[in-house]
Amino acid sequence: MADLLTDEQFERFRKTIYDESGITFSATNRSVLDSRLKERLREQKLASVDDYYKLIISNREEMKIMLDAVTTNLTRFFRNQPHFDALINYVIPHILEEKKKTGNKVVKVWSAGCSTGEEPYTIAMILKDILPFPYTFQITASDLSLKSLMVGKQGFYPNARIGGIPDKYLQRFFTKTADGYQANKELMDTIRFDYHNLKNDSGMRNLDIIFCRNVLIYFDEPAQLRVINHFWDALSPHSYLFIGHSESLFGMKTNFEFLKTDWACFYQKQLK
């Protein structure tokens, strides 16, 4: 078994991960990086960390797998309920007012850093419930973790993972199986799961809402600013951005406006 990462090896991997994804590993979470890399060494049957480094540099697929392995994927349905209360009571009514002016009938949402899919499915259930005819919606759900995306695409969640879903939604949008719950096709069809590295421009434009919660904390300030600027470019002139409750754009040079509502705080892009 390979030794623990030397200081030189840690710096080399830390820099590569940052250059590839914008994710920052500090000395305090060095042990996380070490344990995740050890798992990949075992999987690849390699003798040393240096051999594995040569592999990720020469093999883009293994680079993706490595980035997947070192990221943390923690999520649940209806996580931080006040954000969804704000979506229902403030954001959607304001978006529909704008859409009446243009005749556009599609609400476009991006769940960035969607992990195993609980967030985009939560949004989809809400929009299915509250959007009036003839409005429809499209959700793009993206993540750096291919493993997590596969869970989201399959739409199956064991019993222990469905906590937080209101009974009316669980009965309407999921089918009970022997060991869990399967999302129904009508719900799954509203979400497109896609691999995306937030370091890069997604290419999406004229989105109405972006959820990117508890992701920015893994980036340093320059990387955070790049991500936020990509979000600005992706959003429509009257749109909204939700970030994690422990995250903030305070002190960052962005054009987003901070918005405090009766339900939650978030950000808006408003071009007059």
Short mmCIF file of N, CA and C in Angstrom, two decimals, residues 5-83:
data_model
loop_
_atom_site.label_atom_id
_atom_site.label_comp_id
_atom_site.label_asym_id
_atom_site.label_seq_id
_atom_site.Cartn_x
_atom_site.Cartn_y
_atom_site.Cartn_z
N LEU A 5 0.37 10.78 1.44
CA LEU A 5 0.88 11.81 0.54
C LEU A 5 2.00 12.60 1.20
N THR A 6 3.11 12.77 0.48
CA THR A 6 4.14 13.69 0.95
C THR A 6 3.66 15.12 0.71
N ASP A 7 4.33 16.08 1.30
CA ASP A 7 3.97 17.49 1.08
C ASP A 7 4.03 17.83 -0.40
N GLU A 8 5.06 17.33 -1.07
CA GLU A 8 5.21 17.62 -2.51
C GLU A 8 4.07 17.01 -3.31
N GLN A 9 3.70 15.77 -3.00
CA GLN A 9 2.60 15.11 -3.71
C GLN A 9 1.26 15.80 -3.43
N PHE A 10 1.05 16.18 -2.19
CA PHE A 10 -0.18 16.90 -1.84
C PHE A 10 -0.30 18.19 -2.65
N GLU A 11 0.78 18.94 -2.74
CA GLU A 11 0.76 20.19 -3.51
C GLU A 11 0.48 19.93 -4.98
N ARG A 12 1.05 18.85 -5.50
CA ARG A 12 0.87 18.53 -6.92
C ARG A 12 -0.59 18.18 -7.21
N PHE A 13 -1.19 17.32 -6.38
CA PHE A 13 -2.59 16.96 -6.57
C PHE A 13 -3.51 18.14 -6.30
N ARG A 14 -3.20 18.91 -5.25
CA ARG A 14 -4.03 20.07 -4.90
C ARG A 14 -4.08 21.06 -6.06
N LYS A 15 -2.92 21.32 -6.67
CA LYS A 15 -2.86 22.26 -7.79
C LYS A 15 -3.61 21.71 -9.01
N THR A 16 -3.45 20.42 -9.28
CA THR A 16 -4.13 19.81 -10.44
C THR A 16 -5.64 19.85 -10.26
N ILE A 17 -6.11 19.50 -9.07
CA ILE A 17 -7.55 19.53 -8.80
C ILE A 17 -8.08 20.95 -8.94
N TYR A 18 -7.33 21.92 -8.43
CA TYR A 18 -7.76 23.32 -8.55
C TYR A 18 -7.79 23.77 -10.02
N ASP A 19 -6.73 23.45 -10.75
CA ASP A 19 -6.67 23.85 -12.17
C ASP A 19 -7.78 23.21 -12.99
N GLU A 20 -8.15 21.99 -12.64
CA GLU A 20 -9.15 21.26 -13.41
C GLU A 20 -10.58 21.64 -13.03
N SER A 21 -10.81 21.99 -11.75
CA SER A 21 -12.19 22.15 -11.30
C SER A 21 -12.46 23.43 -10.51
N GLY A 22 -11.41 24.08 -10.01
CA GLY A 22 -11.61 25.24 -9.14
C GLY A 22 -11.80 24.87 -7.68
N ILE A 23 -11.88 23.56 -7.39
CA ILE A 23 -12.06 23.10 -6.01
C ILE A 23 -10.74 23.23 -5.25
N THR A 24 -10.82 23.80 -4.05
CA THR A 24 -9.62 24.03 -3.25
C THR A 24 -9.52 23.01 -2.11
N PHE A 25 -8.37 22.37 -2.01
CA PHE A 25 -8.07 21.51 -0.87
C PHE A 25 -7.05 22.22 0.02
N SER A 26 -7.42 22.45 1.26
CA SER A 26 -6.50 23.08 2.21
C SER A 26 -5.86 22.01 3.07
N ALA A 27 -4.91 22.43 3.93
CA ALA A 27 -4.24 21.48 4.80
C ALA A 27 -5.23 20.79 5.74
N THR A 28 -6.32 21.48 6.08
CA THR A 28 -7.28 20.92 7.04
C THR A 28 -8.07 19.75 6.46
N ASN A 29 -8.26 19.73 5.13
CA ASN A 29 -8.96 18.56 4.55
C ASN A 29 -8.04 17.69 3.71
N ARG A 30 -6.76 17.76 4.02
CA ARG A 30 -5.76 16.94 3.34
C ARG A 30 -6.05 15.44 3.52
N SER A 31 -6.52 15.06 4.72
CA SER A 31 -6.77 13.65 4.99
C SER A 31 -7.88 13.10 4.10
N VAL A 32 -8.86 13.96 3.75
CA VAL A 32 -9.94 13.54 2.85
C VAL A 32 -9.36 13.20 1.48
N LEU A 33 -8.51 14.09 0.97
CA LEU A 33 -7.87 13.85 -0.32
C LEU A 33 -7.05 12.58 -0.27
N ASP A 34 -6.31 12.39 0.81
CA ASP A 34 -5.47 11.21 0.95
C ASP A 34 -6.29 9.92 0.89
N SER A 35 -7.37 9.87 1.66
CA SER A 35 -8.17 8.62 1.71
C SER A 35 -8.85 8.34 0.37
N ARG A 36 -9.34 9.40 -0.31
CA ARG A 36 -10.01 9.20 -1.60
C ARG A 36 -9.02 8.70 -2.66
N LEU A 37 -7.79 9.23 -2.62
CA LEU A 37 -6.78 8.79 -3.59
C LEU A 37 -6.35 7.35 -3.32
N LYS A 38 -6.29 6.99 -2.05
CA LYS A 38 -5.94 5.61 -1.71
C LYS A 38 -6.95 4.63 -2.32
N GLU A 39 -8.22 5.00 -2.29
CA GLU A 39 -9.25 4.15 -2.88
C GLU A 39 -9.02 3.96 -4.37
N ARG A 40 -8.64 5.04 -5.05
CA ARG A 40 -8.40 4.93 -6.49
C ARG A 40 -7.15 4.09 -6.78
N LEU A 41 -6.13 4.18 -5.91
CA LEU A 41 -4.94 3.35 -6.08
C LEU A 41 -5.31 1.87 -6.00
N ARG A 42 -6.16 1.54 -5.02
CA ARG A 42 -6.59 0.14 -4.89
C ARG A 42 -7.37 -0.30 -6.12
N GLU A 43 -8.28 0.56 -6.58
CA GLU A 43 -9.10 0.22 -7.75
C GLU A 43 -8.23 -0.02 -8.98
N GLN A 44 -7.21 0.82 -9.14
CA GLN A 44 -6.36 0.73 -10.34
C GLN A 44 -5.18 -0.22 -10.16
N LYS A 45 -5.05 -0.78 -8.93
CA LYS A 45 -3.95 -1.70 -8.63
C LYS A 45 -2.59 -1.06 -8.92
N LEU A 46 -2.45 0.16 -8.46
CA LEU A 46 -1.19 0.89 -8.65
C LEU A 46 -0.41 0.91 -7.34
N ALA A 47 0.92 0.95 -7.46
CA ALA A 47 1.78 0.83 -6.29
C ALA A 47 2.03 2.16 -5.60
N SER A 48 1.96 3.26 -6.34
CA SER A 48 2.33 4.54 -5.72
C SER A 48 1.44 5.68 -6.17
N VAL A 49 1.42 6.72 -5.35
CA VAL A 49 0.69 7.94 -5.66
C VAL A 49 1.22 8.57 -6.94
N ASP A 50 2.54 8.50 -7.13
CA ASP A 50 3.14 9.08 -8.33
C ASP A 50 2.66 8.37 -9.59
N ASP A 51 2.52 7.04 -9.50
CA ASP A 51 1.99 6.29 -10.66
C ASP A 51 0.57 6.74 -10.98
N TYR A 52 -0.23 6.98 -9.93
CA TYR A 52 -1.60 7.42 -10.15
C TYR A 52 -1.64 8.82 -10.75
N TYR A 53 -0.74 9.67 -10.32
CA TYR A 53 -0.69 11.03 -10.88
C TYR A 53 -0.39 10.97 -12.38
N LYS A 54 0.54 10.11 -12.76
CA LYS A 54 0.85 9.97 -14.20
C LYS A 54 -0.38 9.50 -14.97
N LEU A 55 -1.18 8.64 -14.33
CA LEU A 55 -2.39 8.12 -14.99
C LEU A 55 -3.41 9.23 -15.23
N ILE A 56 -3.69 10.05 -14.22
CA ILE A 56 -4.72 11.08 -14.41
C ILE A 56 -4.28 12.14 -15.42
N ILE A 57 -2.98 12.39 -15.49
CA ILE A 57 -2.48 13.38 -16.45
C ILE A 57 -2.60 12.88 -17.89
N SER A 58 -2.51 11.57 -18.06
CA SER A 58 -2.54 11.00 -19.42
C SER A 58 -3.91 10.48 -19.83
N ASN A 59 -4.84 10.38 -18.87
CA ASN A 59 -6.13 9.75 -19.15
C ASN A 59 -7.26 10.64 -18.64
N ARG A 60 -7.98 11.29 -19.57
CA ARG A 60 -9.02 12.24 -19.19
C ARG A 60 -10.18 11.57 -18.45
N GLU A 61 -10.48 10.34 -18.80
CA GLU A 61 -11.57 9.63 -18.11
C GLU A 61 -11.23 9.39 -16.65
N GLU A 62 -9.97 8.99 -16.41
CA GLU A 62 -9.56 8.78 -15.02
C GLU A 62 -9.49 10.10 -14.26
N MET A 63 -9.16 11.17 -14.97
CA MET A 63 -9.18 12.51 -14.33
C MET A 63 -10.60 12.81 -13.84
N LYS A 64 -11.60 12.53 -14.67
CA LYS A 64 -13.00 12.76 -14.27
C LYS A 64 -13.37 11.90 -13.07
N ILE A 65 -12.93 10.64 -13.10
CA ILE A 65 -13.24 9.72 -11.99
C ILE A 65 -12.57 10.21 -10.71
N MET A 66 -11.35 10.70 -10.82
CA MET A 66 -10.64 11.21 -9.65
C MET A 66 -11.35 12.43 -9.07
N LEU A 67 -11.76 13.36 -9.94
CA LEU A 67 -12.48 14.55 -9.47
C LEU A 67 -13.79 14.15 -8.80
N ASP A 68 -14.45 13.14 -9.35
CA ASP A 68 -15.66 12.59 -8.76
C ASP A 68 -15.36 12.06 -7.36
N ALA A 69 -14.26 11.32 -7.24
CA ALA A 69 -13.92 10.66 -5.97
C ALA A 69 -13.60 11.65 -4.87
N VAL A 70 -13.03 12.80 -5.21
CA VAL A 70 -12.59 13.74 -4.16
C VAL A 70 -13.65 14.76 -3.80
N THR A 71 -14.78 14.76 -4.49
CA THR A 71 -15.85 15.71 -4.15
C THR A 71 -16.80 15.08 -3.15
N THR A 72 -17.43 15.94 -2.36
CA THR A 72 -18.38 15.49 -1.34
C THR A 72 -19.80 15.72 -1.85
N ASN A 73 -20.64 14.70 -1.75
CA ASN A 73 -22.01 14.80 -2.26
C ASN A 73 -23.00 14.57 -1.12
N LEU A 74 -23.43 15.66 -0.52
CA LEU A 74 -24.36 15.59 0.60
C LEU A 74 -25.61 16.39 0.23
N THR A 75 -26.75 15.73 0.23
CA THR A 75 -27.98 16.43 -0.15
C THR A 75 -29.18 15.68 0.41
N ARG A 76 -30.34 16.28 0.30
CA ARG A 76 -31.58 15.59 0.68
C ARG A 76 -32.75 16.34 0.04
N PHE A 77 -33.90 15.70 -0.01
CA PHE A 77 -35.09 16.34 -0.57
C PHE A 77 -35.52 17.51 0.33
N PHE A 78 -35.95 18.58 -0.31
CA PHE A 78 -36.46 19.78 0.37
C PHE A 78 -35.46 20.32 1.40
N ARG A 79 -34.17 20.24 1.06
CA ARG A 79 -33.14 20.76 1.95
C ARG A 79 -33.24 22.29 1.99
N ASN A 80 -33.25 22.85 3.20
CA ASN A 80 -33.44 24.29 3.42
C ASN A 80 -34.78 24.74 2.86
N GLN A 81 -35.84 24.32 3.51
CA GLN A 81 -37.21 24.58 3.10
C GLN A 81 -37.51 26.05 2.80
N PRO A 82 -36.96 27.03 3.56
CA PRO A 82 -37.26 28.44 3.25
C PRO A 82 -36.94 28.84 1.81
N HIS A 83 -35.92 28.24 1.21
CA HIS A 83 -35.63 28.54 -0.20
C HIS A 83 -36.79 28.13 -1.10
#
